[in-house]
Amino acid sequence: MDQFEPKIVAFVCNWCTYAGADLTGTSRLKYAHNVRIIRFPCTGRIDFLLLQQAFAKGADGIIVSGCHPNDCHYTSGNFHARRRWMVFRQMLENMGVEAERIVFSWVSAAEGAKWADLVNETVESIKKLGPYHKYQDMAKSLEEWEVTHE
Amino acid sequence: MKLIKKEDLPGLYGYLASAGKKIFAPVRKNGMVSFSFTSAFEEIEMSYIQTKLSAKAAAFPKIEKLMKYTIQKEGQSYEPYDVEKFPGIVVWGAHPCDAAAFHPLNAVFTWETHDKYFTRRMENLLIIGLSCTSHDEFCFCTSVGVHPGDTKGSDIQLTPLPGGDYLAEIITTKGEAVAAAVPALFSPAPGLNKEELVTSVEKRFDHEALHAKINGMFDHPVWKEQALRCIGCGACTYVCPICSCFDIQDEGGIFGGLRYRCWDSCGFGHFTIHTSGHNPRESQDTRWRQRLMHKFSYQPQRQEVFGCVGCGRCSRNCPVDMNISEHLTQIMAV
Amino acid sequence: MNKLKEKAKELLSSGAVQVVVGYEEGTGGKIRPAFVSRPEDADKLLYNADCHHNLALYLYKHETKRIGKMAVVAPPFVLRSILILTTEFQLEEDSLVVLGVTPEEELIEFANFKEIETWVNQHPIGMKEKDREMLNRLNAMSRDERWQFWQNEFSKCIKCFACRGTCPMCSCFRCTVDYNAPQWISVGSHQLGNFDWHLMRAMHLAGRCSVCGQCGEACPMDIPVHLLSFQINEDIFKMFGSRAGLTLKKESLLSTWKSNDVENFIR
Ligand code: SF4
Ligand code: SF4
Ligand code: SF4
Ligand code: SF4
Ligand code: FES
């Protein structure tokens, strides 16, 4: 492999980070192309199961981002999310998952530059970590299942 | 009746392995004995009362991949898994209940349609039975028509002798073929009474009488009483050598995936739920009734087999001690 | 435990309750849940340190509820579960008589749930030595070793869902794992399906676990699933200073928040 290009999935809220990423584009700021953005109404809607799915489908890294505290369009979605992530990160740690592959951020609609930095930095850090083979190998378990594995 | 010396068992194992067979045998690990695929004779535990999971996985594994499919603009295509590639499996050291259990299991998978995956695995299967010299209080084979020295289902049956050697009975043509390939391993048996070598399991009820009685008990209040503590899990079903319910699942992405069948259980609350939301078995007693009626009423009626061989696994492993022989004994008494 | 038997008899004969949910001796030296609805059967009730089933499970099941009003034999972990379930709108105070039993095997009667709240706060539950040791072992491992540990454990899982079935807090009418549109968790018991299942379940129990350990007890494959909940419970105590089942306030950990929750991990 010449150069590892990590697959990054970004789960972002509609009202801040998605708009922020839009601004990055309209401001013609260039940033790493490794990210696939998935838009959600609010960070409060981002179930941890989505993150599990992203890893299982081959993501090497994940970005989760929404409105800054007190800026959530639905008042408290991001506060709920923040707690959930505190617990989820710890749970991943306890089960041996590389929690630092998930990067959390607050990016407002005005922070186009922050979004570009966030993506670039995340791509850099995931490049250092390398592909998430462990999880991806586990995700192949059905394909590779043989009766003689019993 | 033949004799095989304990030092010759590895030879038998070696022959089967060299013939390309995968050997599924009781192995002791993590504090439990379970059927596992082995790579050396030394891994095998020959002295055990009952394994955690049964040997059914040799023909009815917890996951059986059925086909791969692709979905593309041009259309859909699918490719079934090639049953011709299934390996030959030897179930080594199955107690008589487990060996006997393949018959009712087979009755389900060949009832109207011959399930090609199951049938192929059965054709490729060789069963080396192991008579029981000990049992525990959960064993009740003799109440359901199985005996600790039975050879039904086995191709070759071993009965342990006190000194460590084994009596070997060659039961089927499959068994004969093996014995003929390695004749040096077998010698003539000393004159012994096999009955005296196997354990004796007390008979708690008569399965034919149970069948006659349970047929008319669909509306009996006993189910409600017995099932109160049942938590509706799949433990009893999954450890049972005969329970055969399965689910079919597709797993994959937008462009294709894989279809497989996996174990399912009538104990689960959602097993019978309809799309409308209506659930004909809406409470746990109706599911518990199904488990017992299926094994002791419907299967004997429709397939002329009993759905239970008395291995006791369901009772050993039930988290709330739903002891099946205790419950059946109670049913005989009400 | 004669007092318990007497109390059960009294409740049943007076018609105050129609069923007492408790413990009895089972087969093979096991203890099992018991449902006593005739006073003369109350003698089979027992309580000792081996009674591990979390009977709170039965208190909201329609199968038990249809018998009538219930009394429940409640060791400390059942008491905590009762509080959790009450705050989650699964139990109502007037539907239940709670017969508390202490680790010293004494009977305590509670006039109301408020008294249970007071009692459980005065009597913390310790973890079993064996579980404490396992957690220490897990914490001393490197992350990769922990991954390996759980991968090995999950490889034994057959997805029988006894761990879910036995947990009072798994009270969902339809579990996430039973949904197929969309399908979050593979139905098949392969490595990914098992891992996703356990991560999901542990997350759903985070902040709601009464630390009874019954999920691990129930597992036929001897997988110590309860340790996932026990560990996060400890972590949650460190992060938020709270433990589940100690309050009647209807504020479950993950459905509430504070403006000063830690966010040093957020960029
Ligand atoms: S009988 Fe036991 S093992 Fe079977 S479903 Fe009920 S609780 Fe689970
Ligand atoms: S029903 Fe129970 S005792 Fe009978 S064969 Fe199945 S697991 Fe064994
Ligand atoms: S695992 Fe989650 S969804 Fe399933 S029953 Fe438990 S709490 Fe509900
Ligand atoms: S009880 Fe054990 S085997 Fe069954 S689903 Fe839970 S962890 Fe898996
Ligand atoms: S709308 Fe952006 S976090 Fe809630």
Short mmCIF file of C-alpha atoms and ligand atoms in Angstrom, two decimals, chain C residues 156-164 197-198 215 218-221 223 225, ligand 4:
data_model
loop_
_atom_site.label_atom_id
_atom_site.label_comp_id
_atom_site.label_asym_id
_atom_site.label_seq_id
_atom_site.Cartn_x
_atom_site.Cartn_y
_atom_site.Cartn_z
CA LYS C 156 -18.85 -18.40 22.98
CA CYS C 157 -22.11 -16.44 22.74
CA ILE C 158 -24.97 -18.26 21.03
CA LYS C 159 -27.38 -15.29 21.11
CA CYS C 160 -29.87 -17.09 23.30
CA PHE C 161 -30.71 -13.75 24.95
CA ALA C 162 -30.93 -15.27 28.42
CA CYS C 163 -28.91 -12.27 29.61
CA ARG C 164 -31.57 -9.94 28.26
CA TRP C 197 -25.23 -7.09 20.54
CA HIS C 198 -23.12 -6.85 23.66
CA CYS C 215 -27.15 -11.56 33.35
CA ALA C 218 -28.05 -16.64 33.46
CA CYS C 219 -25.61 -17.06 30.60
CA PRO C 220 -25.44 -20.75 29.72
CA MET C 221 -22.06 -20.20 28.09
CA ILE C 223 -19.78 -15.35 29.62
CA VAL C 225 -21.47 -10.18 30.55
S1 SF4 D 4 -26.95 -15.33 27.81
FE1 SF4 D 4 -24.82 -15.65 27.16
S2 SF4 D 4 -24.94 -16.90 25.28
FE2 SF4 D 4 -26.99 -16.04 25.66
S3 SF4 D 4 -27.03 -14.10 24.47
FE3 SF4 D 4 -26.37 -13.55 26.55
S4 SF4 D 4 -24.13 -13.65 26.51
FE4 SF4 D 4 -24.86 -14.73 24.66
#
